[in-house]
Each structure stands twice: as C-alpha cells, then as structure tokens.
Amino acid sequence: MRFVRSLKFRGWALLGATAFCLALPGAVTTLGNSAHAGGTLEERKQPMHFKWNTCQPDCRGWVSAVGIVTSDSPREFEEFARDRQLAGVTIVLDSSGGSVNDSITLGRKFRSLGALTTVGATVRTKSPQGERASVAPEAYCESMCVFLLLSGKTRYVPPVAHVRVHQIWMGDRADDAKAASYSAQDLMIVERDIGRLAKYTFEMGGTGDLLSLALSVPPWEDLHELSRGELRLSNLVTTDAVADVFLQDNGTLPMAEAKPSKPQDRFASSAVDGDAQPQPGKSTKTAEAAAPTGSAATAPAQPQK
C-alpha cells in the first residue's frame, strides 16, 4: 500500500494503512521481552494496581500505578479513589500497557481529577524514622501506558525513563502476526478502536505525530523508544521540571539522592551520568486467550495493545 508522504497527512495516512492493528475481544497481550532494570519487573507483568505513597512531613504523596491495564482497572481505580481526595494528584506510571479501551477509560478518569503524570518506580527504604518512599526515574511506560501518561494535566518524563510505542495488534495472533489471517470483523473492530484512540489522543492534547510514531511499528519489530525531541513533538512532555509534577511541602522533593542543582538530575536515585543506554525493547511476543483478571468468561473483553 502506498502511503501519503506529506508530514501534514502522515499520521492520518498511517491510521488507515495500519488497519490490522488491534486486539480482538478476549485477547490479552503482554510485552514479555521488554527490558527493565529495577525491582518492579514482576509487578509490571501483573494486572495494574494502585497504591498511595506518603512522604509527609517532607512532601506530598503520590499514586503509583504499576502493571498491565485490564478490564478491571478502571473499576479498581474508582474503588481506590473513593475515600481519598485525589484532585490534582500526581500519578507515577510503570507499565507495559494493556487494554486499549480500558486504558482510554482510565485515562479519562485521571484527567477528570486534574492529575499530574510522570514515569517512575516507587522505592521504599527503611530508616530509624520508619519507611520512606521515593521515586526512581529509570522506569518504563510502554504501549497504552503512553496514552495514560498523556492524560496528565502536566506531564514530566525523566531523562533516563523509557517511553516506548508500537502498533496495537490482535493479541491472539501477535506471536506470528504475518502468517495469521484476518477477517472483515477484525477490520471493523480495528477501524472503530483506532478512531476511539485518535479521538482520545486529541482530547488529551496529544498530536498526530504520537499516533504516527506508534502506528508505524509492527509487532515483529522492537518497540520504538521516543527521543526527547519526539516526546516534545507528540506533546507527551509539558515540562522539564520535576517540581511541576511533585508539588512540594517545605521545599523537599520525594527523590532519593536528589541533585537540584541540575534540573535533569532532580528526579534521580538511579540516574547515571551521560546519556542512558537502554536495552532494545521488543514488541509483543506473547498472547493469552483469556483476560487474567478473574472476570466472567462471558463478559466481553476489550481490545489490547
């Protein structure tokens, strides 16, 4: 298929050209080959869970959102938020993505709170004064997690964090996507949900460049890690100052070994000097035919990414 080459129309051309790129109901994919340095790798393979992290009296707390978005995630977040005052809360993401439609629903819930979003891994350390929570910046936000990041009213990505995109695909056929067959019903589902994702992207303030970048990476290729320029181009980053997403009490940021003299280091507990050298991210290679959420088997599952 011949694509439109104009930059102005490139994103929309790819929307149509990558039509076979969305998971069927009942299919769940995981990013089994994604590299991750840190203690949350196993957590990221599980359904997404939410935790409130307190660092008072030094600073305000934040919500950590770790794991794969499933059909249960929006409801579980509602239950988590019910007895908490979360207006303007900071949400720290460490996720491999998950359900397309449920991620859209969850992202809209985040935006309705006026949430601030960033990428990081929450770390808890013991001290004589008790347990202390901090945020390590070398974490991963992949696939549909990128669209959760987009839901923040203010969005910050640490220089050593990894934000990676790829096409959304039929989860039960991701292992051998080229050899699989696809029906007219598949095409209908794809067209519908790409439209939903595009609508959501523009509602959240993202650009067509984000869709273009994501929809140009098939599942048999490595995930594409967004550069600092691409993060700006797609409008995923709205600030370069960590203090804009971690509101401060008493002038203290919840960062282990923070170095406020350099803005690029102020998020760091595990940041290293110089440019980060991440391992290549692999695209979706494993798929399951049923959602790992305990939902009833007859309930329609949402498409996955």
CSV table of C-alpha atoms in Angstrom, one decimal:
chain,number,residue,atom,x,y,z
A,1,MET,CA,0.0,0.0,0.0
A,2,ARG,CA,1.3,3.4,-0.9
A,3,PHE,CA,1.4,5.8,2.0
A,4,VAL,CA,0.9,9.6,1.8
A,5,ARG,CA,4.3,11.1,2.3
A,6,SER,CA,3.4,14.6,3.4
A,7,LEU,CA,4.2,15.3,7.0
A,8,LYS,CA,0.9,17.1,7.4
A,9,PHE,CA,-1.0,13.9,6.5
A,10,ARG,CA,1.4,11.2,7.6
A,11,GLY,CA,-0.3,10.5,10.8
A,12,TRP,CA,-3.7,10.1,9.3
A,13,ALA,CA,-2.4,8.0,6.4
A,14,LEU,CA,-0.9,5.6,8.9
A,15,LEU,CA,-4.2,5.3,10.7
A,16,GLY,CA,-5.7,3.8,7.6
A,17,ALA,CA,-2.7,1.9,6.5
A,18,THR,CA,-2.3,0.0,9.8
A,19,ALA,CA,-5.8,-1.2,10.0
A,20,PHE,CA,-5.0,-4.7,11.1
A,21,CYS,CA,-3.5,-3.5,14.4
A,22,LEU,CA,-5.9,-4.1,17.3
A,23,ALA,CA,-6.6,-7.0,19.6
A,24,LEU,CA,-9.7,-9.0,19.4
A,25,PRO,CA,-12.1,-9.2,22.4
A,26,GLY,CA,-10.9,-11.8,24.7
A,27,ALA,CA,-7.2,-11.4,23.8
A,28,VAL,CA,-4.6,-10.1,26.2
A,29,THR,CA,-1.1,-9.4,25.2
A,30,THR,CA,2.0,-8.9,27.4
A,31,LEU,CA,5.3,-7.4,26.5
A,32,GLY,CA,7.3,-10.4,27.6
A,33,ASN,CA,10.7,-9.3,26.2
A,34,SER,CA,10.8,-5.7,27.4
A,35,ALA,CA,13.9,-5.0,29.3
A,36,HIS,CA,13.6,-3.4,32.8
A,37,ALA,CA,16.3,-2.6,35.3
A,38,GLY,CA,14.8,-2.4,38.8
A,39,GLY,CA,12.6,-4.2,41.3
A,40,THR,CA,9.2,-3.8,39.6
A,41,LEU,CA,9.6,-6.1,36.7
A,42,GLU,CA,7.4,-8.8,38.2
A,43,GLU,CA,4.9,-6.2,39.3
A,44,ARG,CA,4.7,-4.9,35.7
A,45,LYS,CA,3.6,-8.3,34.5
A,46,GLN,CA,0.6,-8.3,36.8
A,47,PRO,CA,-2.7,-6.5,36.4
A,48,MET,CA,-2.4,-2.8,37.3
A,49,HIS,CA,-2.6,-1.9,40.9
A,50,PHE,CA,-2.7,1.4,42.6
A,51,LYS,CA,-1.0,2.5,45.9
A,52,TRP,CA,-0.9,5.7,47.8
A,53,ASN,CA,2.6,6.7,48.8
A,54,THR,CA,3.1,9.1,51.7
A,55,CYS,CA,6.3,11.1,52.3
A,56,GLN,CA,5.0,13.6,54.8
A,57,PRO,CA,6.1,15.7,56.5
A,58,ASP,CA,8.8,16.2,53.8
A,59,CYS,CA,6.5,16.3,50.8
A,60,ARG,CA,3.1,15.5,49.4
A,61,GLY,CA,2.2,11.9,48.4
A,62,TRP,CA,1.5,10.3,45.1
A,63,VAL,CA,-0.3,7.4,43.5
A,64,SER,CA,1.9,4.6,41.9
A,65,ALA,CA,0.2,2.8,39.0
A,66,VAL,CA,2.1,-0.3,38.2
A,67,GLY,CA,1.2,-3.2,35.9
A,68,ILE,CA,-0.9,-4.1,32.9
A,69,VAL,CA,-4.3,-2.3,32.3
A,70,THR,CA,-7.1,-4.9,32.3
A,71,SER,CA,-10.9,-4.7,32.1
A,72,ASP,CA,-10.9,-4.4,35.9
A,73,SER,CA,-8.5,-1.5,36.1
A,74,PRO,CA,-11.0,1.4,35.8
A,75,ARG,CA,-13.3,0.0,38.4
A,76,GLU,CA,-10.4,-0.8,40.7
A,77,PHE,CA,-9.1,2.8,40.4
A,78,GLU,CA,-12.6,4.1,41.2
A,79,GLU,CA,-12.6,1.9,44.4
A,80,PHE,CA,-9.1,3.1,45.3
A,81,ALA,CA,-10.1,6.8,44.8
A,82,ARG,CA,-13.5,6.6,46.5
A,83,ASP,CA,-12.3,7.6,50.1
A,84,ARG,CA,-9.4,9.7,49.0
A,85,GLN,CA,-9.1,13.4,48.0
A,86,LEU,CA,-7.2,12.9,44.7
A,87,ALA,CA,-7.9,16.2,42.9
A,88,GLY,CA,-4.6,17.3,41.3
A,89,VAL,CA,-2.8,14.1,42.4
A,90,THR,CA,0.5,13.0,40.9
A,91,ILE,CA,0.3,9.6,39.3
A,92,VAL,CA,3.6,7.7,38.7
A,93,LEU,CA,3.4,5.2,35.9
A,94,ASP,CA,5.4,2.0,35.4
A,95,SER,CA,3.5,-0.2,32.9
A,96,SER,CA,3.7,-2.3,29.8
A,97,GLY,CA,0.3,-1.1,28.5
A,98,GLY,CA,-2.8,-3.3,28.2
A,99,SER,CA,-6.4,-2.9,27.1
A,100,VAL,CA,-6.9,-0.1,24.6
A,101,ASN,CA,-10.5,0.8,25.6
A,102,ASP,CA,-9.9,0.3,29.3
A,103,SER,CA,-6.8,2.5,29.1
A,104,ILE,CA,-8.9,5.2,27.4
A,105,THR,CA,-11.5,4.9,30.2
A,106,LEU,CA,-8.8,5.0,32.9
A,107,GLY,CA,-7.0,8.0,31.2
A,108,ARG,CA,-10.2,10.0,31.2
A,109,LYS,CA,-10.6,9.3,34.9
A,110,PHE,CA,-7.1,10.6,35.5
A,111,ARG,CA,-7.9,13.7,33.5
A,112,SER,CA,-11.2,14.3,35.4
A,113,LEU,CA,-9.1,14.6,38.6
A,114,GLY,CA,-6.7,17.1,37.0
A,115,ALA,CA,-3.9,14.6,37.6
A,116,LEU,CA,-0.3,15.2,37.0
A,117,THR,CA,1.6,12.3,35.4
A,118,THR,CA,5.1,11.0,35.2
A,119,VAL,CA,7.1,7.8,34.7
A,120,GLY,CA,8.9,6.3,37.7
A,121,ALA,CA,9.3,3.3,40.0
A,122,THR,CA,8.3,3.8,43.6
A,123,VAL,CA,11.0,2.7,46.0
A,124,ARG,CA,10.6,2.1,49.8
A,125,THR,CA,13.5,2.2,52.1
A,126,LYS,CA,13.8,1.5,55.9
A,127,SER,CA,15.2,4.1,58.2
A,128,PRO,CA,15.3,4.6,62.0
A,129,GLN,CA,12.4,7.1,61.4
A,130,GLY,CA,10.4,4.4,59.6
A,131,GLU,CA,9.7,3.6,56.0
A,132,ARG,CA,10.4,6.3,53.4
A,133,ALA,CA,9.1,6.3,49.9
A,134,SER,CA,10.9,7.8,46.9
A,135,VAL,CA,10.8,7.6,43.1
A,136,ALA,CA,13.5,6.1,40.9
A,137,PRO,CA,13.4,7.6,37.4
A,138,GLU,CA,14.6,4.6,35.4
A,139,ALA,CA,11.2,3.1,34.7
A,140,TYR,CA,9.1,2.0,31.7
A,141,CYS,CA,5.9,3.3,30.1
A,142,GLU,CA,5.1,1.3,27.0
A,143,SER,CA,2.3,0.8,24.6
A,144,MET,CA,-1.0,2.0,26.1
A,145,CYS,CA,0.8,3.4,29.2
A,146,VAL,CA,2.0,6.2,26.9
A,147,PHE,CA,-1.7,7.2,26.4
A,148,LEU,CA,-2.2,7.1,30.2
A,149,LEU,CA,0.8,9.4,30.5
A,150,LEU,CA,-0.9,11.7,28.0
A,151,SER,CA,-3.9,12.1,30.4
A,152,GLY,CA,-2.0,14.2,32.9
A,153,LYS,CA,-2.7,17.9,33.0
A,154,THR,CA,1.0,18.4,33.4
A,155,ARG,CA,3.4,15.7,32.2
A,156,TYR,CA,7.1,15.1,33.0
A,157,VAL,CA,9.4,12.3,31.7
A,158,PRO,CA,12.8,11.9,33.4
A,159,PRO,CA,15.8,11.8,31.1
A,160,VAL,CA,16.5,8.1,32.0
A,161,ALA,CA,12.9,6.9,31.7
A,162,HIS,CA,11.9,4.7,28.7
A,163,VAL,CA,8.7,5.7,26.8
A,164,ARG,CA,8.1,3.2,24.0
A,165,VAL,CA,5.4,2.7,21.4
A,166,HIS,CA,4.3,0.2,18.8
A,167,GLN,CA,1.2,-0.7,16.9
A,168,ILE,CA,-1.8,-2.2,18.5
A,169,TRP,CA,-2.4,-5.7,17.3
A,170,MET,CA,-4.7,-8.7,17.6
A,171,GLY,CA,-3.4,-10.2,20.8
A,172,ASP,CA,-4.2,-13.8,20.0
A,173,ARG,CA,-2.2,-13.6,16.8
A,174,ALA,CA,0.8,-11.5,17.9
A,175,ASP,CA,3.2,-14.4,18.0
A,176,ASP,CA,3.1,-14.8,14.2
A,177,ALA,CA,1.3,-11.7,13.0
A,178,LYS,CA,2.5,-12.1,9.4
A,179,ALA,CA,1.2,-15.6,9.0
A,180,ALA,CA,-2.2,-15.0,10.7
A,181,SER,CA,-5.4,-14.5,8.9
A,182,TYR,CA,-7.8,-11.5,9.5
A,183,SER,CA,-11.5,-11.2,8.8
A,184,ALA,CA,-13.8,-8.3,7.9
A,185,GLN,CA,-15.0,-8.4,11.5
A,186,ASP,CA,-11.4,-7.8,12.6
A,187,LEU,CA,-11.1,-4.8,10.3
A,188,MET,CA,-14.3,-3.4,11.7
A,189,ILE,CA,-13.0,-3.6,15.3
A,190,VAL,CA,-9.7,-2.1,14.2
A,191,GLU,CA,-11.3,0.9,12.5
A,192,ARG,CA,-13.6,1.6,15.4
A,193,ASP,CA,-11.0,1.5,18.1
A,194,ILE,CA,-8.3,3.3,16.2
A,195,GLY,CA,-10.9,6.1,15.8
A,196,ARG,CA,-11.5,6.0,19.6
A,197,LEU,CA,-7.8,6.2,20.3
A,198,ALA,CA,-7.4,9.1,17.9
A,199,LYS,CA,-10.3,11.0,19.4
A,200,TYR,CA,-8.9,10.4,22.9
A,201,THR,CA,-5.4,11.5,21.8
A,202,PHE,CA,-6.6,14.9,20.6
A,203,GLU,CA,-8.9,15.3,23.6
A,204,MET,CA,-5.9,14.9,25.9
A,205,GLY,CA,-3.8,17.4,23.9
A,206,GLY,CA,-1.6,14.9,22.1
A,207,THR,CA,-0.6,15.3,18.4
A,208,GLY,CA,-1.0,13.3,15.3
A,209,ASP,CA,2.7,12.6,15.5
A,210,LEU,CA,2.2,10.3,18.5
A,211,LEU,CA,-0.3,8.2,16.5
A,212,SER,CA,2.0,8.2,13.5
A,213,LEU,CA,5.0,7.1,15.6
A,214,ALA,CA,3.1,4.3,17.3
A,215,LEU,CA,1.3,3.0,14.3
A,216,SER,CA,4.4,2.7,12.2
A,217,VAL,CA,6.0,0.0,14.4
A,218,PRO,CA,4.6,-3.6,13.7
A,219,PRO,CA,4.7,-6.3,16.4
A,220,TRP,CA,7.6,-8.2,14.8
A,221,GLU,CA,9.9,-5.2,15.3
A,222,ASP,CA,11.4,-3.7,18.5
A,223,LEU,CA,9.3,-1.1,20.3
A,224,HIS,CA,10.3,2.4,19.3
A,225,GLU,CA,11.7,4.4,22.2
A,226,LEU,CA,10.7,8.1,21.9
A,227,SER,CA,13.6,10.6,21.9
A,228,ARG,CA,13.4,13.8,23.8
A,229,GLY,CA,12.5,15.6,20.6
A,230,GLU,CA,9.7,13.1,19.8
A,231,LEU,CA,8.3,13.4,23.4
A,232,ARG,CA,8.0,17.1,22.7
A,233,LEU,CA,6.7,16.7,19.1
A,234,SER,CA,3.9,14.4,20.4
A,235,ASN,CA,3.2,16.8,23.3
A,236,LEU,CA,3.8,13.9,25.8
A,237,VAL,CA,6.1,16.2,27.8
A,238,THR,CA,4.8,19.6,29.0
A,239,THR,CA,7.6,20.4,31.5
A,240,ASP,CA,11.2,19.7,32.1
A,241,ALA,CA,11.0,20.4,35.9
A,242,VAL,CA,10.2,17.6,38.2
A,243,ALA,CA,8.9,20.1,40.7
A,244,ASP,CA,6.0,20.8,38.4
A,245,VAL,CA,4.5,17.3,38.9
A,246,PHE,CA,5.7,16.7,42.5
A,247,LEU,CA,4.1,19.6,44.5
A,248,GLN,CA,6.4,20.4,47.4
A,249,ASP,CA,5.8,20.9,51.1
A,250,ASN,CA,8.8,22.5,52.9
A,251,GLY,CA,10.7,22.6,49.6
A,252,THR,CA,11.5,18.9,49.5
A,253,LEU,CA,11.1,16.6,46.6
A,254,PRO,CA,10.4,12.9,47.1
A,255,MET,CA,13.6,11.9,45.3
A,256,ALA,CA,16.3,9.7,46.7
A,257,GLU,CA,19.7,11.4,46.4
A,258,ALA,CA,18.1,14.3,44.5
A,259,LYS,CA,20.5,16.8,42.9
A,260,PRO,CA,18.5,20.0,42.5
A,261,SER,CA,21.4,21.9,41.0
A,262,LYS,CA,20.8,20.2,37.7
A,263,PRO,CA,17.1,20.0,36.6
A,264,GLN,CA,17.8,16.8,34.6
A,265,ASP,CA,19.1,15.1,37.8
A,266,ARG,CA,16.4,16.2,40.3
A,267,PHE,CA,14.4,13.0,39.7
A,268,ALA,CA,17.3,10.7,40.2
A,269,SER,CA,18.0,7.9,42.6
A,270,SER,CA,19.3,5.6,39.9
A,271,ALA,CA,20.1,8.1,37.2
A,272,VAL,CA,23.6,7.8,35.7
A,273,ASP,CA,25.8,10.5,34.2
A,274,GLY,CA,25.7,10.8,30.5
A,275,ASP,CA,23.2,9.5,28.0
A,276,ALA,CA,21.2,6.5,29.0
A,277,GLN,CA,21.8,3.3,27.0
A,278,PRO,CA,18.6,1.3,27.3
A,279,GLN,CA,18.4,-2.3,26.1
A,280,PRO,CA,16.4,-2.7,22.9
A,281,GLY,CA,12.7,-3.0,23.6
A,282,LYS,CA,11.0,-6.0,22.0
A,283,SER,CA,7.5,-5.8,20.6
A,284,THR,CA,4.6,-8.0,21.7
A,285,LYS,CA,5.6,-11.7,21.5
A,286,THR,CA,3.2,-13.5,23.9
A,287,ALA,CA,-0.5,-13.6,23.9
A,288,GLU,CA,-3.2,-15.2,26.1
A,289,ALA,CA,-6.7,-16.0,25.0
A,290,ALA,CA,-8.4,-15.0,28.3
A,291,ALA,CA,-8.0,-12.0,30.5
A,292,PRO,CA,-6.0,-12.6,33.7
A,293,THR,CA,-8.4,-10.6,35.8
A,294,GLY,CA,-11.0,-13.0,37.2
A,295,SER,CA,-13.8,-11.6,35.1
A,296,ALA,CA,-16.6,-13.8,34.0
A,297,ALA,CA,-15.8,-15.7,30.8
A,298,THR,CA,-18.9,-14.4,29.1
A,299,ALA,CA,-18.1,-10.8,29.7
A,300,PRO,CA,-16.7,-9.1,26.5
A,301,ALA,CA,-13.1,-8.2,26.9
A,302,GLN,CA,-11.7,-5.0,25.4
A,303,PRO,CA,-9.1,-4.8,22.7
A,304,GLN,CA,-5.5,-4.8,23.8
A,305,LYS,CA,-2.2,-3.1,22.9
